[in-house]
Amino acid sequence: MSDVDNGSPVDEVCLLDMDACYETFDKDGDGQLNFDEFRLICKALFRNDKGHIYPLPEDRARHVFQIFDKNDDGFIDKEEFTFCWNHWIKVIVRPVSAFLVVDVQNDFISGTLNISKCNAQQDGSEVVEPINRLLETVPFECVFYSLDWHPPDHVSFIDNVHMRELHVSSPVSADKAQAYDTVVFAGPPPMKQRLWPRHCVQDSWGAELHRDLKVLDGAVKVYKGTNSEVDSYSVFWDNKKLTDTNLSMQLRARGVTDIYICGLAYDVCVGATIADALAIGYRSVLVDDASRGVDLADIEKTKATILTNHGVIVDSEQVLAMVEGRDRRPELGYKLAMELKHAMEDQD
């Protein structure tokens, strides 16, 4: 039961039936919902199964209300509520969730690009246990594993820096460049590139998923960084946004609404992937304790980017309730409403 109106209990079942929901929250019985009544719906929606209510700030609640009040009369009528129900409430209560495990590969854990030797000194192997636990206990609609999959002459490898001409604006010459430096290749067009130790070369031991990582039958592997001339941090796109992987197509085919993302490295490929997921329009969640990174300052920047763009950062123990629709976050509800607004504007 949910207490949403000064002690008046509302059964969660009303959030599963459109007519019951509309009648329950139409408190004055006038056949439409005013803003205060809509806020009661938000109060019932954005909570967890332990009774904790997540506040949706009034300005955001009003913004969402205005999206569904299509004729701007200050009320949501039954027709407007039908759209709200089908495209917003149903998604919040019954999301379709994908799990994306990013680059949990040997080279990043104990190989040539072992992230424990980077600035943050984080142990990449620590992501395996929480990821495996999620795979064993959470009923995701679909699971994806991404793999860095570089050809030997890849542009990001420090030992390949002499293979391509540098632009005059490059802050470091080829002779002085070291791993983790950023150079500018001549192109055309000129291209900034962070240099890394040789890693995840196609068909090598370093490119294999870690032996202790659980790989589910029926899961999809997505290979990235396969073009010699451009790096690819995000699992959606290469860094120049020239070529996409098949991930977007796979997500659309499965009707995915929510993506849970984790892996290696927090501030590089995981961060780039969730940034793209948010930009595309997905309700996106980063699993913090199942991710490890390279640089502490960059990890904090990644977190700030996620939160600024209406994503959510959680620990793995919170994921099951969210996937099952028992823990419903207002940030994700607001994100969905903004995407609906953009889609309606594109149709006009």
Coordinates of C-alpha atoms in Angstrom, one line a residue:
M1 CA 0.0 0.0 0.0
S2 CA 1.1 3.6 -0.7
D3 CA 0.2 6.6 1.4
V4 CA 0.0 9.5 -1.1
D5 CA -2.7 11.8 0.3
N6 CA -2.6 12.8 3.9
G7 CA -3.0 9.2 5.2
S8 CA -5.2 7.9 2.4
P9 CA -3.7 4.6 1.3
V10 CA -3.5 3.8 -2.4
D11 CA -2.9 0.2 -3.6
E12 CA 0.1 -0.2 -6.0
V13 CA -2.4 -2.1 -8.2
C14 CA -3.9 1.2 -9.3
L15 CA -0.5 1.9 -11.0
L16 CA -1.1 -1.1 -13.2
D17 CA -4.6 -0.2 -14.5
M18 CA -5.2 3.0 -16.4
D19 CA -8.8 3.6 -15.5
A20 CA -8.3 2.7 -11.8
C21 CA -5.3 5.1 -11.7
Y22 CA -7.2 7.9 -13.3
E23 CA -10.2 7.5 -11.0
T24 CA -8.1 7.1 -7.9
F25 CA -6.2 10.3 -8.4
D26 CA -9.1 12.4 -9.7
K27 CA -9.7 13.4 -6.1
D28 CA -12.5 16.0 -6.8
G29 CA -14.2 13.7 -9.3
D30 CA -14.4 16.3 -12.1
G31 CA -13.1 14.0 -14.8
Q32 CA -9.7 15.6 -15.2
L33 CA -6.5 15.9 -13.3
N34 CA -5.2 19.2 -12.0
F35 CA -1.6 19.8 -11.1
D36 CA -2.0 18.9 -7.4
E37 CA -3.7 15.6 -8.4
F38 CA -0.8 14.9 -10.9
R39 CA 1.7 15.5 -8.1
L40 CA 0.0 12.8 -6.1
I41 CA 0.6 10.4 -9.0
C42 CA 4.2 11.4 -9.0
K43 CA 4.4 10.7 -5.2
A44 CA 2.9 7.2 -5.8
L45 CA 5.2 6.6 -8.7
F46 CA 8.6 7.7 -7.4
R47 CA 9.3 5.5 -4.4
N48 CA 10.8 2.2 -3.5
D49 CA 9.2 -0.9 -2.0
K50 CA 10.4 0.0 1.5
G51 CA 8.1 3.0 1.5
H52 CA 10.8 5.7 0.8
I53 CA 9.4 8.5 -1.4
Y54 CA 11.8 10.1 -3.8
P55 CA 10.9 13.8 -4.2
L56 CA 10.3 15.2 -7.7
P57 CA 11.0 18.9 -7.4
E58 CA 8.0 21.1 -8.1
D59 CA 9.5 22.8 -11.1
R60 CA 10.2 19.4 -12.7
A61 CA 6.8 18.1 -11.8
R62 CA 5.2 21.1 -13.4
H63 CA 7.4 20.7 -16.5
V64 CA 6.2 17.1 -16.8
F65 CA 2.6 18.1 -16.2
Q66 CA 2.8 20.6 -19.0
I67 CA 4.1 18.0 -21.4
F68 CA 1.0 15.9 -20.9
D69 CA -1.4 18.9 -20.8
K70 CA -1.2 19.1 -24.6
N71 CA -4.0 21.7 -25.0
D72 CA -2.5 23.9 -22.2
D73 CA -5.8 24.3 -20.3
G74 CA -4.2 23.5 -16.9
F75 CA -5.7 20.0 -16.7
I76 CA -4.9 16.5 -18.0
D77 CA -8.1 15.1 -19.5
K78 CA -8.7 11.4 -20.1
E79 CA -7.4 11.5 -23.7
E80 CA -4.2 13.2 -22.5
F81 CA -3.9 10.8 -19.6
T82 CA -4.1 7.9 -22.0
F83 CA -1.0 9.1 -23.7
C84 CA 0.7 9.8 -20.3
W85 CA -0.3 6.3 -19.2
N86 CA 0.9 4.4 -22.3
H87 CA 4.2 6.3 -22.8
W88 CA 5.2 7.4 -19.3
I89 CA 3.6 5.6 -16.4
K90 CA 3.7 2.1 -17.9
V91 CA 7.4 2.5 -18.7
I92 CA 8.2 3.7 -15.2
V93 CA 6.3 0.8 -13.6
R94 CA 7.3 -1.9 -16.0
P95 CA 10.6 -1.0 -17.6
V96 CA 12.4 -3.2 -20.2
S97 CA 15.9 -3.4 -19.0
A98 CA 19.2 -4.3 -20.7
F99 CA 22.5 -5.0 -19.0
L100 CA 25.7 -3.8 -20.7
V101 CA 29.0 -5.2 -19.4
V102 CA 31.8 -3.0 -20.8
D103 CA 35.3 -4.3 -21.7
V104 CA 35.9 -6.7 -18.7
Q105 CA 39.0 -8.0 -20.6
N106 CA 42.3 -9.5 -19.5
D107 CA 44.5 -6.6 -20.6
F108 CA 42.6 -4.1 -18.5
I109 CA 42.8 -6.4 -15.4
S110 CA 46.2 -8.0 -15.4
G111 CA 47.6 -7.4 -18.9
T112 CA 49.3 -4.6 -20.8
L113 CA 46.8 -1.9 -19.8
N114 CA 46.3 -3.1 -16.2
I115 CA 44.3 -0.2 -14.8
S116 CA 45.6 -0.8 -11.3
K117 CA 48.8 0.8 -12.5
C118 CA 47.0 3.9 -13.6
N119 CA 46.4 7.1 -11.5
A120 CA 43.4 5.8 -9.6
Q121 CA 45.1 2.5 -8.8
Q122 CA 41.8 0.6 -8.9
D123 CA 41.7 -3.2 -9.3
G124 CA 39.7 -4.1 -12.4
S125 CA 39.1 -7.7 -11.2
E126 CA 36.9 -6.3 -8.4
V127 CA 34.1 -5.8 -10.9
V128 CA 33.7 -9.5 -11.7
E129 CA 31.9 -10.5 -8.5
P130 CA 29.2 -7.9 -8.5
I131 CA 28.6 -8.3 -12.3
N132 CA 28.3 -12.1 -11.9
R133 CA 25.8 -11.6 -9.0
L134 CA 23.7 -9.3 -11.1
L135 CA 23.8 -11.8 -14.0
E136 CA 22.6 -14.6 -11.6
T137 CA 19.9 -12.7 -9.8
V138 CA 18.4 -10.0 -12.0
P139 CA 15.9 -10.8 -14.8
F140 CA 17.3 -8.5 -17.5
E141 CA 15.5 -8.6 -20.8
C142 CA 18.9 -8.9 -22.6
V143 CA 22.6 -8.8 -21.8
F144 CA 25.4 -7.4 -23.8
Y145 CA 29.2 -7.7 -23.4
S146 CA 31.4 -5.2 -25.2
L147 CA 35.0 -6.0 -26.2
D148 CA 37.8 -3.6 -27.3
W149 CA 38.9 -5.4 -30.5
H150 CA 41.8 -3.6 -32.0
P151 CA 43.9 -4.4 -35.2
P152 CA 47.7 -4.5 -34.6
D153 CA 48.2 -1.1 -36.3
H154 CA 45.6 0.7 -34.2
V155 CA 45.9 4.5 -34.0
S156 CA 45.7 4.5 -30.2
F157 CA 48.8 2.4 -29.5
I158 CA 51.9 4.3 -28.3
D159 CA 54.2 2.0 -30.3
N160 CA 52.3 3.0 -33.5
V161 CA 52.7 6.7 -33.0
H162 CA 55.4 7.0 -35.7
M163 CA 53.1 5.3 -38.3
R164 CA 51.0 8.5 -38.8
E165 CA 52.0 12.1 -39.3
L166 CA 51.4 14.5 -36.4
H167 CA 49.7 17.8 -36.9
V168 CA 51.7 21.0 -36.1
S169 CA 49.4 21.7 -33.2
S170 CA 50.3 18.4 -31.4
P171 CA 51.5 19.2 -27.9
V172 CA 53.9 16.3 -28.0
S173 CA 56.2 15.1 -30.8
A174 CA 56.3 11.5 -31.8
D175 CA 59.8 11.0 -30.4
K176 CA 58.8 12.3 -27.0
A177 CA 55.3 10.9 -26.7
Q178 CA 54.6 8.5 -23.9
A179 CA 51.7 6.3 -22.9
Y180 CA 48.7 8.3 -21.7
D181 CA 49.9 11.5 -23.6
T182 CA 47.5 13.1 -26.0
V183 CA 48.8 13.9 -29.5
V184 CA 47.1 15.4 -32.6
F185 CA 47.4 13.4 -35.8
A186 CA 47.5 15.4 -39.1
G187 CA 44.5 13.7 -40.6
P188 CA 42.8 15.2 -42.5
P189 CA 41.0 16.4 -40.5
P190 CA 43.4 16.8 -37.5
M191 CA 42.5 14.3 -34.8
K192 CA 43.3 14.4 -31.1
Q193 CA 44.2 11.0 -29.7
R194 CA 45.1 9.7 -26.3
L195 CA 47.9 7.1 -26.6
W196 CA 47.6 3.9 -24.7
P197 CA 49.9 0.8 -24.3
R198 CA 49.1 -1.8 -26.9
H199 CA 46.0 -3.7 -25.7
C200 CA 43.2 -5.9 -26.7
V201 CA 44.6 -6.9 -30.0
Q202 CA 42.2 -9.0 -32.0
D203 CA 42.3 -12.7 -31.1
S204 CA 44.9 -12.3 -28.4
W205 CA 44.7 -13.4 -24.8
G206 CA 44.5 -9.8 -23.7
A207 CA 41.4 -9.2 -25.7
E208 CA 39.5 -12.2 -24.1
L209 CA 36.9 -11.6 -21.4
H210 CA 38.2 -12.4 -18.0
R211 CA 38.0 -16.1 -17.2
D212 CA 36.0 -15.6 -14.0
L213 CA 33.3 -13.4 -15.7
K214 CA 30.0 -15.2 -16.2
V215 CA 29.0 -15.1 -19.9
L216 CA 25.3 -16.0 -20.3
D217 CA 24.0 -18.1 -23.1
G218 CA 22.1 -16.0 -25.6
A219 CA 24.0 -12.8 -24.6
V220 CA 25.3 -10.6 -27.4
K221 CA 29.0 -9.6 -27.8
V222 CA 29.6 -6.2 -29.3
Y223 CA 33.1 -5.5 -30.8
K224 CA 34.5 -2.0 -31.0
G225 CA 37.7 -0.2 -32.0
T226 CA 38.0 -2.4 -35.0
N227 CA 39.0 0.4 -37.4
S228 CA 42.7 1.1 -37.4
E229 CA 42.3 4.8 -37.9
V230 CA 39.8 5.8 -35.2
D231 CA 39.4 4.9 -31.5
S232 CA 36.1 3.8 -30.1
Y233 CA 35.4 4.3 -26.4
S234 CA 31.6 4.1 -26.5
V235 CA 29.9 0.8 -27.3
F236 CA 27.5 2.8 -29.5
W237 CA 29.9 4.8 -31.7
D238 CA 33.5 5.3 -32.7
N239 CA 35.0 8.5 -31.2
K240 CA 34.4 10.4 -34.4
K241 CA 30.7 9.3 -34.6
L242 CA 31.4 8.0 -38.1
T243 CA 30.4 4.4 -37.6
D244 CA 27.9 2.8 -35.1
T245 CA 28.0 -0.7 -33.7
N246 CA 24.9 -2.9 -33.8
L247 CA 24.0 -2.1 -30.2
S248 CA 21.4 0.5 -31.0
M249 CA 19.7 -1.8 -33.4
Q250 CA 19.7 -4.7 -30.9
L251 CA 18.2 -2.5 -28.2
R252 CA 15.4 -1.2 -30.4
A253 CA 14.5 -4.7 -31.6
R254 CA 14.0 -5.7 -27.9
G255 CA 12.0 -2.6 -27.0
V256 CA 14.5 -1.6 -24.3
T257 CA 13.7 1.4 -22.1
D258 CA 16.4 1.2 -19.5
I259 CA 20.2 0.4 -19.7
Y260 CA 22.3 -0.7 -16.8
I261 CA 26.0 -0.1 -17.6
C262 CA 29.2 -1.1 -15.8
G263 CA 32.7 -2.4 -16.3
L264 CA 36.0 -1.0 -17.4
A265 CA 37.1 1.7 -17.4
Y266 CA 34.7 3.9 -15.5
D267 CA 36.0 7.2 -16.8
V268 CA 36.8 6.0 -20.4
C269 CA 34.7 3.4 -22.1
V270 CA 32.0 3.1 -19.5
G271 CA 31.6 6.9 -19.2
A272 CA 31.5 7.4 -23.0
T273 CA 28.9 4.6 -23.4
I274 CA 26.5 6.0 -20.8
A275 CA 26.9 9.5 -22.2
D276 CA 25.9 8.2 -25.6
A277 CA 23.0 6.2 -24.1
L278 CA 21.7 9.3 -22.4
A279 CA 22.1 11.4 -25.5
I280 CA 20.2 8.8 -27.6
G281 CA 17.4 8.9 -25.1
Y282 CA 17.7 5.8 -22.9
R283 CA 17.0 5.9 -19.2
S284 CA 20.5 5.0 -18.1
V285 CA 21.9 3.7 -14.9
L286 CA 25.6 3.3 -14.0
V287 CA 26.4 0.5 -11.5
D288 CA 29.1 2.1 -9.4
D289 CA 30.5 -0.9 -7.5
A290 CA 30.7 -2.9 -10.7
S291 CA 32.9 -0.3 -12.4
R292 CA 36.5 0.7 -11.9
G293 CA 38.5 3.5 -13.6
V294 CA 41.8 5.1 -14.6
D295 CA 41.8 8.6 -13.0
L296 CA 40.0 9.7 -9.9
A297 CA 39.3 13.2 -11.2
D298 CA 37.9 11.9 -14.4
I299 CA 35.7 9.4 -12.6
E300 CA 34.2 12.3 -10.7
K301 CA 33.7 14.2 -14.0
T302 CA 31.9 11.1 -15.4
K303 CA 29.6 11.0 -12.4
A304 CA 28.8 14.7 -12.8
T305 CA 28.0 14.2 -16.5
I306 CA 25.6 11.3 -15.7
L307 CA 23.7 13.2 -13.1
T308 CA 23.5 16.4 -15.1
N309 CA 21.9 14.5 -17.9
H310 CA 19.3 12.8 -15.7
G311 CA 21.1 9.5 -15.4
V312 CA 21.3 7.6 -12.1
I313 CA 24.3 6.0 -10.2
V314 CA 23.5 3.0 -8.0
D315 CA 25.2 0.1 -6.2
S316 CA 24.5 -3.4 -7.5
E317 CA 22.3 -4.3 -4.6
Q318 CA 19.7 -1.7 -5.7
V319 CA 19.4 -3.0 -9.3
L320 CA 17.0 -5.9 -8.8
A321 CA 14.2 -3.7 -7.3
M322 CA 14.7 -1.1 -10.1
V323 CA 14.5 -3.7 -12.9
E324 CA 11.4 -5.2 -11.4
G325 CA 9.7 -1.8 -11.1
R326 CA 9.7 -1.7 -7.3
D327 CA 12.2 1.1 -7.0
R328 CA 11.3 3.9 -9.3
R329 CA 13.6 6.9 -9.6
P330 CA 12.4 10.5 -10.4
E331 CA 15.5 11.3 -12.4
L332 CA 14.6 8.5 -14.8
G333 CA 11.0 9.5 -15.0
Y334 CA 12.0 13.1 -15.8
K335 CA 14.4 11.9 -18.4
L336 CA 11.6 9.9 -20.1
A337 CA 9.3 12.9 -20.0
M338 CA 11.9 15.0 -21.7
E339 CA 12.4 12.5 -24.4
L340 CA 8.7 12.3 -25.0
K341 CA 8.7 16.1 -25.3
H342 CA 11.4 16.1 -27.9
A343 CA 9.7 13.4 -29.9
M344 CA 6.4 15.4 -29.9
E345 CA 8.3 18.5 -31.0
D346 CA 9.9 16.6 -33.8
Q347 CA 6.4 15.6 -35.0
D348 CA 5.1 19.1 -35.1

